Coordinates of C-alpha atoms in Angstrom, one line a residue:
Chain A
X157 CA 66.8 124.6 131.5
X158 CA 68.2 121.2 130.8
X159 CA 67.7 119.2 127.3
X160 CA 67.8 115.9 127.8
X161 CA 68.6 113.9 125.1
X162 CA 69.5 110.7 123.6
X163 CA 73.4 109.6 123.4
X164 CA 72.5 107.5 120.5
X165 CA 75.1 104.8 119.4
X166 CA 78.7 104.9 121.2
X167 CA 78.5 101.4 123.4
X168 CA 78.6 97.9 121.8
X169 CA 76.5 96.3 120.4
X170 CA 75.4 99.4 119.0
X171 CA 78.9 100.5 117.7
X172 CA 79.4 98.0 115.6
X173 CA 75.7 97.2 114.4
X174 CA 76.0 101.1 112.9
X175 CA 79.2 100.9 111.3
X176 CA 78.4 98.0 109.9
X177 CA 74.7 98.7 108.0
X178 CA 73.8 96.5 104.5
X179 CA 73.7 99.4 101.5
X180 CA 72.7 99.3 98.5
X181 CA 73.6 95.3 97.9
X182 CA 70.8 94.2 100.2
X183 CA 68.4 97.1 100.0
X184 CA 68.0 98.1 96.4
X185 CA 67.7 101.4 95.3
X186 CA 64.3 100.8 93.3
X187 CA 62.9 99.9 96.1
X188 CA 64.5 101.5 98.8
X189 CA 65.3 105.7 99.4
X190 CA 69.0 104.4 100.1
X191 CA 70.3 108.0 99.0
X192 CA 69.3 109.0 102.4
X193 CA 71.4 106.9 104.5
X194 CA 69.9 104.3 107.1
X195 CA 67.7 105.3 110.2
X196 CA 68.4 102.7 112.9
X197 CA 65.9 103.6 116.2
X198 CA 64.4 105.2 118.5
X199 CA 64.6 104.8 122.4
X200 CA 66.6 103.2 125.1
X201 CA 70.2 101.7 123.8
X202 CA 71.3 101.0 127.6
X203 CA 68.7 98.2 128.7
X204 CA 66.5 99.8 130.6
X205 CA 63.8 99.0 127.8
X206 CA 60.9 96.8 128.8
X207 CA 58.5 97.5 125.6
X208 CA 60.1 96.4 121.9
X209 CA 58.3 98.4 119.3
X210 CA 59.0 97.2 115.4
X211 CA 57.9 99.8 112.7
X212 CA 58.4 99.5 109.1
X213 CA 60.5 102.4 107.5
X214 CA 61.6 106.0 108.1
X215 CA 59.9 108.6 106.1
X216 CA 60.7 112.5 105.8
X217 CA 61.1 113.3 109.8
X218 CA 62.9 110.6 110.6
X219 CA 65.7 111.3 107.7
X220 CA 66.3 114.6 109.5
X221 CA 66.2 114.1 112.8
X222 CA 68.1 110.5 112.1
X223 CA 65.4 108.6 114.6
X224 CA 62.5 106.6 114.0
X225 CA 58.7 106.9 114.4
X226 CA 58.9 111.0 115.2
X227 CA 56.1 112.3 112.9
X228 CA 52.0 111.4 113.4
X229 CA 52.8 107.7 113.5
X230 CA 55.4 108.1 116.2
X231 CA 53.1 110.2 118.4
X232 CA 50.0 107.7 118.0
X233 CA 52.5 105.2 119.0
X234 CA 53.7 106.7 121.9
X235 CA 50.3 107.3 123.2
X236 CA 49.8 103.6 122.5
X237 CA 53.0 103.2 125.0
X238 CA 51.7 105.6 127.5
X239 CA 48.3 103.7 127.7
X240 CA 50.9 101.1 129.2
X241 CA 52.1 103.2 131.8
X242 CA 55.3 103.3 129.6
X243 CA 56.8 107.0 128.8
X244 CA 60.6 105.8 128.7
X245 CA 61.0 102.4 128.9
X246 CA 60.8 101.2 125.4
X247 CA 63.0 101.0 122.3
X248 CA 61.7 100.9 118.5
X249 CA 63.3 99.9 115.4
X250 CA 62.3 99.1 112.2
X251 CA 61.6 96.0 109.6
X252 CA 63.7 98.0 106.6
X253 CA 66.9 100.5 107.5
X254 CA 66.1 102.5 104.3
X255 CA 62.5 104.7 103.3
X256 CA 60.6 102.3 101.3
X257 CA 60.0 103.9 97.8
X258 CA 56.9 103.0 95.9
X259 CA 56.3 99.2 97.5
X260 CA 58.3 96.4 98.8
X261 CA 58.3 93.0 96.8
X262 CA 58.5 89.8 98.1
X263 CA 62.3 89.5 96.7
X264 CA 63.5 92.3 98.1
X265 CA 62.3 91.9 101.7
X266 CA 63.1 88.2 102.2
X267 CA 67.1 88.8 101.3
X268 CA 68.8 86.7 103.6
X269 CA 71.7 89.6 104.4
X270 CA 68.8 92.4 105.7
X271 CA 67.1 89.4 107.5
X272 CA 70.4 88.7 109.1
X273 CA 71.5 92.6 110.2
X274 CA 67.7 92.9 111.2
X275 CA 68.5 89.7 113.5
X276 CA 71.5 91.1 115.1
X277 CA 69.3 94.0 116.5
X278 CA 66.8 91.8 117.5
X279 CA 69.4 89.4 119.2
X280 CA 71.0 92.7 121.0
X281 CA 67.9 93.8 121.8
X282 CA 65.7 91.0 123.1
X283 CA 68.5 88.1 124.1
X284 CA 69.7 88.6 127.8
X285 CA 67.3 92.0 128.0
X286 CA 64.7 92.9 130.3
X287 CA 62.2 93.4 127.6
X288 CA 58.6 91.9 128.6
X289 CA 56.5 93.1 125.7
X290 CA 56.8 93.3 121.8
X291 CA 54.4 95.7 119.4
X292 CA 54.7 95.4 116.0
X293 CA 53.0 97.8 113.7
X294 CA 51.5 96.3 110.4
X295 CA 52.0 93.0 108.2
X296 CA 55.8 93.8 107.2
X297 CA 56.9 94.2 111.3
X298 CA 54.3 91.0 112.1
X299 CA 56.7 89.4 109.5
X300 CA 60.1 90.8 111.1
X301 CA 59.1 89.5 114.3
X302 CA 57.4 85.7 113.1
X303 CA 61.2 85.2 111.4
X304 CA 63.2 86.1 114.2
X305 CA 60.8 84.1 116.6
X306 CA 62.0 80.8 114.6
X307 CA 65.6 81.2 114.7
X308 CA 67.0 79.3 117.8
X309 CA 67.7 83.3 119.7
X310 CA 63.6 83.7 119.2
X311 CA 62.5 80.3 120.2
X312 CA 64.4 80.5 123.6
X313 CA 62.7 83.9 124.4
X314 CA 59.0 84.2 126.3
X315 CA 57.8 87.2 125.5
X316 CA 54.1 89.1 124.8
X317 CA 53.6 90.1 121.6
X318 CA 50.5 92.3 119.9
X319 CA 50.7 92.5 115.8
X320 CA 48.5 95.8 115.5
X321 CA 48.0 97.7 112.7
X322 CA 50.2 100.4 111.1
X323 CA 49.6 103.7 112.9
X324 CA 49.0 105.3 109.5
X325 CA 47.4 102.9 108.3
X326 CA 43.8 104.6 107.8
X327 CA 45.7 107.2 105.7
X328 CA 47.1 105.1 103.4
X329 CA 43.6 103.2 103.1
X330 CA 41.5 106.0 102.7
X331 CA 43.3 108.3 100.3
X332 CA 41.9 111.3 101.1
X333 CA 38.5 109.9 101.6
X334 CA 37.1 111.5 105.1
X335 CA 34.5 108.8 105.3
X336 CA 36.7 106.1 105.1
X337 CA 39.3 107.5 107.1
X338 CA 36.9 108.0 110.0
X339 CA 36.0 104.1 109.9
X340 CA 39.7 103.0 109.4
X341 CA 40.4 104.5 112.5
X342 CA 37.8 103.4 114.1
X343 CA 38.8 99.9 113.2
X344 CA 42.1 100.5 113.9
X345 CA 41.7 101.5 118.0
X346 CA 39.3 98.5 118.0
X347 CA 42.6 96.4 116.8
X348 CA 44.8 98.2 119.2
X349 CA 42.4 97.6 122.1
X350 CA 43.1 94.5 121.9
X351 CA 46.3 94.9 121.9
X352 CA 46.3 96.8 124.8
X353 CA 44.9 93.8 126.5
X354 CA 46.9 91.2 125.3
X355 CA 49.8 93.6 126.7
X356 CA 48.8 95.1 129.6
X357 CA 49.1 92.1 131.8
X358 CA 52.8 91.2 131.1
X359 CA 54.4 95.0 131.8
X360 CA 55.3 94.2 135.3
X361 CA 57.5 97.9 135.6
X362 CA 55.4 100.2 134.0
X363 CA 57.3 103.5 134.4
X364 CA 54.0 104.8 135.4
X365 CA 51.5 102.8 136.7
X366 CA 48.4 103.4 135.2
X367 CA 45.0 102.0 135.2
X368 CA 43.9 100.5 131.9
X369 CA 42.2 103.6 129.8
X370 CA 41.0 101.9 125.9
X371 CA 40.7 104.2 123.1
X372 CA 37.0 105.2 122.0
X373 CA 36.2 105.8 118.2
X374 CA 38.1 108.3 117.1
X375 CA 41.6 109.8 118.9
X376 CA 40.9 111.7 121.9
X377 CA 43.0 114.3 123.6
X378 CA 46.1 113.1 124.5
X379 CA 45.9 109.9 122.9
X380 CA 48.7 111.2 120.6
X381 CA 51.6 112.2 122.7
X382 CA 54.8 114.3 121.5
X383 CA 57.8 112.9 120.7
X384 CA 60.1 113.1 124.3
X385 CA 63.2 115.2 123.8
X386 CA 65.2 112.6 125.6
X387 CA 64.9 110.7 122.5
X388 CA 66.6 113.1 119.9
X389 CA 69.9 113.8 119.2
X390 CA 71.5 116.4 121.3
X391 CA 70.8 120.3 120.2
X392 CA 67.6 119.6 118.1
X393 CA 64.8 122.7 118.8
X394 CA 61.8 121.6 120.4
X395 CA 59.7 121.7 117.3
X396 CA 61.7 119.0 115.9
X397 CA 59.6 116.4 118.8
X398 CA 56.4 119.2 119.3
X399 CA 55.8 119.7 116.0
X400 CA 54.8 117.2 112.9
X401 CA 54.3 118.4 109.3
X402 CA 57.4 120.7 109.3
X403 CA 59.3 118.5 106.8
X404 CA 58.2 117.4 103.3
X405 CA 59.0 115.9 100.0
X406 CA 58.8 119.0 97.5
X407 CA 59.1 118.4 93.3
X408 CA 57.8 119.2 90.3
X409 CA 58.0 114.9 89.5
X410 CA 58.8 111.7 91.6
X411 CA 62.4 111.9 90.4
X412 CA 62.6 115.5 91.9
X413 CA 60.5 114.8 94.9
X414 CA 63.0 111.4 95.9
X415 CA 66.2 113.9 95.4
X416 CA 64.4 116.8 97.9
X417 CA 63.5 117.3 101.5
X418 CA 62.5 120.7 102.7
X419 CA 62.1 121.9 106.4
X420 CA 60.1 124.9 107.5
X421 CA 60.5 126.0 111.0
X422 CA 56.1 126.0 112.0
X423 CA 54.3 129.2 112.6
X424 CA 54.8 131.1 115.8
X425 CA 58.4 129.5 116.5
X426 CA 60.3 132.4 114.1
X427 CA 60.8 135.9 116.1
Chain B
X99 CA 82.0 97.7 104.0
X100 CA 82.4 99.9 107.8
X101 CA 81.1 104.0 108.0
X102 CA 83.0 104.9 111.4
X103 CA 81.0 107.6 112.5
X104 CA 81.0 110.2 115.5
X105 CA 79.3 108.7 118.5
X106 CA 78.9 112.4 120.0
X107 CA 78.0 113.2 123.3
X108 CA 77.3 110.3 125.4
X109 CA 80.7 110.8 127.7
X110 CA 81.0 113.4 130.4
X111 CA 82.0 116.1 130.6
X112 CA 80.3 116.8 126.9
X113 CA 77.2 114.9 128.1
X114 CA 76.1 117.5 130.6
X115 CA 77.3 120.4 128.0
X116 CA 74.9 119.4 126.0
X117 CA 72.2 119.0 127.8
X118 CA 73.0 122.9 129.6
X119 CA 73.3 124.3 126.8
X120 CA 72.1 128.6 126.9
X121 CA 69.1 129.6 124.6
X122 CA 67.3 132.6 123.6
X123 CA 67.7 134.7 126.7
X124 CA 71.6 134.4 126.3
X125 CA 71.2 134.4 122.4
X126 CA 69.0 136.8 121.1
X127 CA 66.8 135.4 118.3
X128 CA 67.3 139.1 116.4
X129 CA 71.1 138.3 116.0
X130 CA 71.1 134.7 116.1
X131 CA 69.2 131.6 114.2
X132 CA 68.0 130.2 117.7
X133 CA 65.1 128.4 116.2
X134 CA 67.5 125.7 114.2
X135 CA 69.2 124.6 117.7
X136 CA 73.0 124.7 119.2
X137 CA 75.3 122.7 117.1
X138 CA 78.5 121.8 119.3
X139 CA 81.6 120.4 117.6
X140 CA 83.1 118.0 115.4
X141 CA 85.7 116.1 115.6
X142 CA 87.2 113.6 119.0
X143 CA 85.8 114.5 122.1
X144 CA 88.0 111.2 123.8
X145 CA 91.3 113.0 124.6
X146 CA 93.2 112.4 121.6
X147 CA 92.7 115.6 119.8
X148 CA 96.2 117.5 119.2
X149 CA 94.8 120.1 117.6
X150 CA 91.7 122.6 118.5
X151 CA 89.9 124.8 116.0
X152 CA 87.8 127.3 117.0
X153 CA 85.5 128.5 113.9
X154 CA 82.9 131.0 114.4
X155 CA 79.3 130.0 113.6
X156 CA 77.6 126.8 112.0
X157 CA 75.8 127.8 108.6
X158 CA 73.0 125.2 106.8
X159 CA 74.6 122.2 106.1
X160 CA 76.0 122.6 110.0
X161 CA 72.3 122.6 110.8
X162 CA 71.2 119.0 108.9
X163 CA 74.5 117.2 109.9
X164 CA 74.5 118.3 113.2
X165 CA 78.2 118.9 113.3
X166 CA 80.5 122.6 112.3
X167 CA 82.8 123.6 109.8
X168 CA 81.4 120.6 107.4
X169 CA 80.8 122.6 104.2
X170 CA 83.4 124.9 101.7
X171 CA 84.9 126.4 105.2
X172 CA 85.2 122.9 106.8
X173 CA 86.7 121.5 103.6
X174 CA 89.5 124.0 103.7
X175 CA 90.2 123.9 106.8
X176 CA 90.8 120.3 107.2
X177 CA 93.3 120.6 104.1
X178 CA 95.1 123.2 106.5
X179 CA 95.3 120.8 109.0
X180 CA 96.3 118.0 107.2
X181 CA 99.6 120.3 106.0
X182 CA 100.1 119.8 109.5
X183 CA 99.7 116.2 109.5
X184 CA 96.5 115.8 111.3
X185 CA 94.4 114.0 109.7
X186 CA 91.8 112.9 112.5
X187 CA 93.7 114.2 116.1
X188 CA 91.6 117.3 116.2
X189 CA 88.7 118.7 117.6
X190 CA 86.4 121.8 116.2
X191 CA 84.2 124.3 118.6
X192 CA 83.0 127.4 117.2
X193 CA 82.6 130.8 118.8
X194 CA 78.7 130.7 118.7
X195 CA 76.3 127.9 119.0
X196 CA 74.1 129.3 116.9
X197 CA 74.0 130.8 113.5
X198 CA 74.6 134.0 113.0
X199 CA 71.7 136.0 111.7
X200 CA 72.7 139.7 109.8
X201 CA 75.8 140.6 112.4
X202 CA 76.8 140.1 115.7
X203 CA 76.6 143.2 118.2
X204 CA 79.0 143.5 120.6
X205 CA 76.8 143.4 123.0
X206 CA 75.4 140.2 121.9
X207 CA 78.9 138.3 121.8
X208 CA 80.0 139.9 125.1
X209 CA 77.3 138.6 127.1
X210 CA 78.9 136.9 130.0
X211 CA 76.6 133.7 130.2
X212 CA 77.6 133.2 126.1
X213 CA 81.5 133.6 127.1
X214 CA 81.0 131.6 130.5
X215 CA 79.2 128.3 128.8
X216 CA 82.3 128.7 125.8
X217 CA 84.5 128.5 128.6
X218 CA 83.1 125.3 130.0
X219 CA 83.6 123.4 126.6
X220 CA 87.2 125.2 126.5
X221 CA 88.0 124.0 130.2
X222 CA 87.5 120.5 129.1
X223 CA 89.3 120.6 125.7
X224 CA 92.5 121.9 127.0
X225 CA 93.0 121.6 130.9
X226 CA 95.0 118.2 131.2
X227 CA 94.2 117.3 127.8
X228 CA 97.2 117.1 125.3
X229 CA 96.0 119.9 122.7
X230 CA 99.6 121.1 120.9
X231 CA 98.3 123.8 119.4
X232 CA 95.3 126.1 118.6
X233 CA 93.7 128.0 115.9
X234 CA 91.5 130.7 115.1
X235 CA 89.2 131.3 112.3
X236 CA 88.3 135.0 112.2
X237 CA 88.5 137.8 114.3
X238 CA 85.5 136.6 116.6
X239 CA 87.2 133.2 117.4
X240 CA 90.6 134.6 118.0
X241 CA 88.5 137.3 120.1
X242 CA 87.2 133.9 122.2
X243 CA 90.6 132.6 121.9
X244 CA 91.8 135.6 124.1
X245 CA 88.7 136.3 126.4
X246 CA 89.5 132.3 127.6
X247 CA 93.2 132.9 127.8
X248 CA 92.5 135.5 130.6
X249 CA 91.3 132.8 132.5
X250 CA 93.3 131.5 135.4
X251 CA 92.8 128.1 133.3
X252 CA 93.8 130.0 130.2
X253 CA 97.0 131.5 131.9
X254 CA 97.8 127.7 132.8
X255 CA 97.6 126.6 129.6
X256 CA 100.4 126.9 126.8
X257 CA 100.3 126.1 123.8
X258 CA 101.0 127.3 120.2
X259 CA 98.4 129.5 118.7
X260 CA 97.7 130.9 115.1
X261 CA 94.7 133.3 114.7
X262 CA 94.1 132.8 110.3
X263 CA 91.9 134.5 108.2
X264 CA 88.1 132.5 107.9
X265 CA 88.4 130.3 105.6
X266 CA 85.5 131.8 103.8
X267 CA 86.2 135.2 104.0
X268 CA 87.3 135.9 100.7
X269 CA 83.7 134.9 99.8
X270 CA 82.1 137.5 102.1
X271 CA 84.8 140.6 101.6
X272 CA 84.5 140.1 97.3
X273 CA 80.5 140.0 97.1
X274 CA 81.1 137.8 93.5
X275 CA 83.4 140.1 92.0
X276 CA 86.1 137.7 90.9
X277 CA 89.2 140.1 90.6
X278 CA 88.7 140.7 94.2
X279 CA 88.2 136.9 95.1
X280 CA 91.2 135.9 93.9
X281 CA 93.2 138.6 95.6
X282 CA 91.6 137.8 98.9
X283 CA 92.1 134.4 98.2
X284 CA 95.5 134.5 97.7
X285 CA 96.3 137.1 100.6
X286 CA 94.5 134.1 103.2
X287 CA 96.5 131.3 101.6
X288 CA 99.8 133.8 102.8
X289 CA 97.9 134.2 106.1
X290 CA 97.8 130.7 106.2
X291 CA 101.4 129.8 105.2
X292 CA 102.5 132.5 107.8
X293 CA 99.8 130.3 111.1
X294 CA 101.1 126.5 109.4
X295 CA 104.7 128.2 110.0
X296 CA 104.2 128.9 113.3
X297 CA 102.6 125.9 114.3
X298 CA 104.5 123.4 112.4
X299 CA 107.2 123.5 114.8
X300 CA 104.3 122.4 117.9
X301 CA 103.1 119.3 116.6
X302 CA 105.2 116.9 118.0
X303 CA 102.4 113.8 117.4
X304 CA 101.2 114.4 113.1
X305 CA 98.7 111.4 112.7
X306 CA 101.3 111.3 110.0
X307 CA 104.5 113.0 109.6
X308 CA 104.5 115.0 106.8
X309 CA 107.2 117.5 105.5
X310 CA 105.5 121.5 105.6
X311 CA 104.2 122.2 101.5
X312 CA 102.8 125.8 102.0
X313 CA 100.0 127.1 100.2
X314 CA 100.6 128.6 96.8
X315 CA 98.3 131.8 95.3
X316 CA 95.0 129.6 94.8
X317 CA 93.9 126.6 96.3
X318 CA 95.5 123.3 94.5
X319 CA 94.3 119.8 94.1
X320 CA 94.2 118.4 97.4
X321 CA 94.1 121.7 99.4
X322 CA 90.4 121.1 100.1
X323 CA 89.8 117.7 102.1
X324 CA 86.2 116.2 102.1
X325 CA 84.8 115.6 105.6
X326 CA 85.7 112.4 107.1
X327 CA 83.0 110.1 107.2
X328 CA 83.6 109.2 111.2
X329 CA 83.2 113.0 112.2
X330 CA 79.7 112.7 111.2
X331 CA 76.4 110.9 113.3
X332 CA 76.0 107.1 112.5
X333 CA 73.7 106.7 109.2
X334 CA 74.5 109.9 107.3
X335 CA 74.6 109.1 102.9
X336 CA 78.1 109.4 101.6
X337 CA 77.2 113.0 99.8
X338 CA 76.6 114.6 103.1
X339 CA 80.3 114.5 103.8
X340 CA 82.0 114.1 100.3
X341 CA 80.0 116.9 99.0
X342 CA 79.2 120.5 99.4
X343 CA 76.5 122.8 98.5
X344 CA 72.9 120.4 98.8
X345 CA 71.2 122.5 101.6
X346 CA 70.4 126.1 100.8
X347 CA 68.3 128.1 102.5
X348 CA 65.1 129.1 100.0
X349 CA 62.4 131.7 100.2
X350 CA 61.1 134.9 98.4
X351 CA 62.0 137.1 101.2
X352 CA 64.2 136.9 104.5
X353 CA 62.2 135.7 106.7
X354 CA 60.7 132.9 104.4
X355 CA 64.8 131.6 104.0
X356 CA 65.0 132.0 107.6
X357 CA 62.3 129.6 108.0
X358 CA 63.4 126.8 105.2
X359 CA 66.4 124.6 104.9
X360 CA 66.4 123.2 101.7
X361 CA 68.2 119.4 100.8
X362 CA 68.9 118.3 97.7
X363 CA 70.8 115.0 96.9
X364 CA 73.3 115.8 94.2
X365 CA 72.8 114.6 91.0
X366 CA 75.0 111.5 90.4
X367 CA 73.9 109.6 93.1
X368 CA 70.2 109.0 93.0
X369 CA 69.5 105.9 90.6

């Protein structure tokens, strides 16, 4: 059995763009989970990409398995993908290196030096690439991508581009509430069906060519789709991309919580 | 500010290594922690190692940093290797690829497929490389130290070798009784002085030349060296390498602690 998996960051531009991260100076600790180092991406590094994806931060997952969009809002995305007949040819990074603690003020995302790093990605990314569509997932990606589109790089690039909402969004609106969650959702695969068809017409090398399938109401089986293990580090077990829910924030107060991150192999995976 | 950091497995022959790697049917889940993954190395894998450790098994922090030898052991093992003056011209395997659970059988560790796949990592650390000289932590790794130097490649190969005591092993043999710790202690630090002795001599390219200060009865100031920061993967928080003793493994009974890995940031650096 092989375990394909991804070689992460040894060729330029890559190199250099993680050696040379913004800490604590340009993402400040009130704001940001800096203690946990910076998460960079997800997906192809070698140009073979033709789907950008911009998220907004890392959470528990993605600190230990050191790649972004793994848990539930990584696997609706990647069923998003594979309703594009792409499986492998995208790459995703993020509006903010760091875990956003709390919320993000107007001051702290509009610093000039995480702009800037932010660009370089972009510019490696998108300048001279083959990419032919751009998702970005909630307000604070829409954002990322509007301020890179207006430096001289973004003007000079043609590209299709769907703002949807935030994968998790409807849990973050709905706190808990089953009714609302239900119609968050709901309104949510609305947004992304449009999406859907504002994209679908510009992937011209799908990596599977598939027929145009929209969501209905409510997620339907196999609309979420598991993590690939090409896109982990080498070694990690298989639950790591299965599995979600294996890795949470554990304190008796928020100061406690911030300083903690527990794992627990799932059920069933222990002999 | 720069973080070098390990770019890992991208090259061959290390790519395909790690995407081969054997699982349960070659490691049986009963003796080893199969459900946390392989961990491979640390340290270069681009041909300018000098010097090759081979350490036995990765423990938790192994696990979360993906790389060995990166807590208490790996902190005094790098200060023996810096006596020798190698300060970043060495590469670390370990006899198993997965943590040790209870003891190893020697059935378990004689399985052929376990021996054959260390031999393919061995084969490309040492045949045409420029590896000076070798060491052994334990009595399993210099075990796997001799089972490779049967090989035809093995009988090819000369260099100098020191089989040491683990560096944790006074730990393990004094169980917390502190009389005994320091005893055990102080008969590996002679151990030691007795392998730096005989390898001194082999290491005709130090990363800097440094006259031979043997070990003294306890470890001094500067006998443990922290992790550097480029043996680790890009992103990783300062702490993970500077620091020891943030991932435990919690639960009210064994299998519960086989299931968790624990982090903690360590107080200090949270704001």
């Amino acid at each position: 059995m092989t375990h394909p998996f991804d070689p992460g960051y040894g060729n330029e531009p890559f190199r250099t763009l993680c050696q040379e991260y913004p800490g604590v100076d340009v993402y400040p600790a009130a704001r940001f989970r800096i203690e946990w180092g910076p998460i960079f991406h997800r997906g192809r590094l070698d140009g073979s990409a033709r789907v950008l994806v911009i998220g907004q931060d890392p959470a528990q997952h993605e600190t230990v398995v050191r790649r972004i969009l793994v848990g539930e809002a990584g696997r609706r995305q990647q069923g998003f993908l594979a309703k594009l007949g792409i499986t492998r040819s995208y790459v995703l990074i993020n509006t903010f290196l760091y875990s956003v603690y709390g919320s993000v003020s107007a001051a702290a995302r509009k610093k000039p030096d995480l702009i800037a790093y932010r660009h370089r990605w972009l510019d490696a990314l998108l300048v001279g690439q083959q990419i032919e569509a751009v998702v970005t997932l909630g307000s604070l990606a829409a954002e990322a991508w509007q301020l890179w589109k207006a430096t001289p790089q973004g003007q000079a690039t043609t590209v299709a581009v769907a703002a949807i909402t935030h994968p998790t969004q409807p849990e973050s609106a709905s706190q808990g509430d089953k009714t609302k969650l239900a119609a968050a959702i709901k309104a949510m695969l609305k947004n992304w069906n449009a999406g859907l068809q504002q994209l679908a017409p510009a992937i011209q090398y799908p990596d599977q060519a598939t027929p145009l399938v929209l969501y209905g109401d409510t997620f339907q089986d196999g609309d979420r789709v598991p993590i690939p293990e090409e896109d982990l580090p080498a070694g990690l077990p298989a639950w790591m991309h299965e599995q979600d829910g294996w890795a949470r924030r554990v304190g008796t107060d928020d100061q406690k919580k911030r300083a903690n991150i527990t794992i627990t192999v799932p059920k069933g995976v222990l002999p």
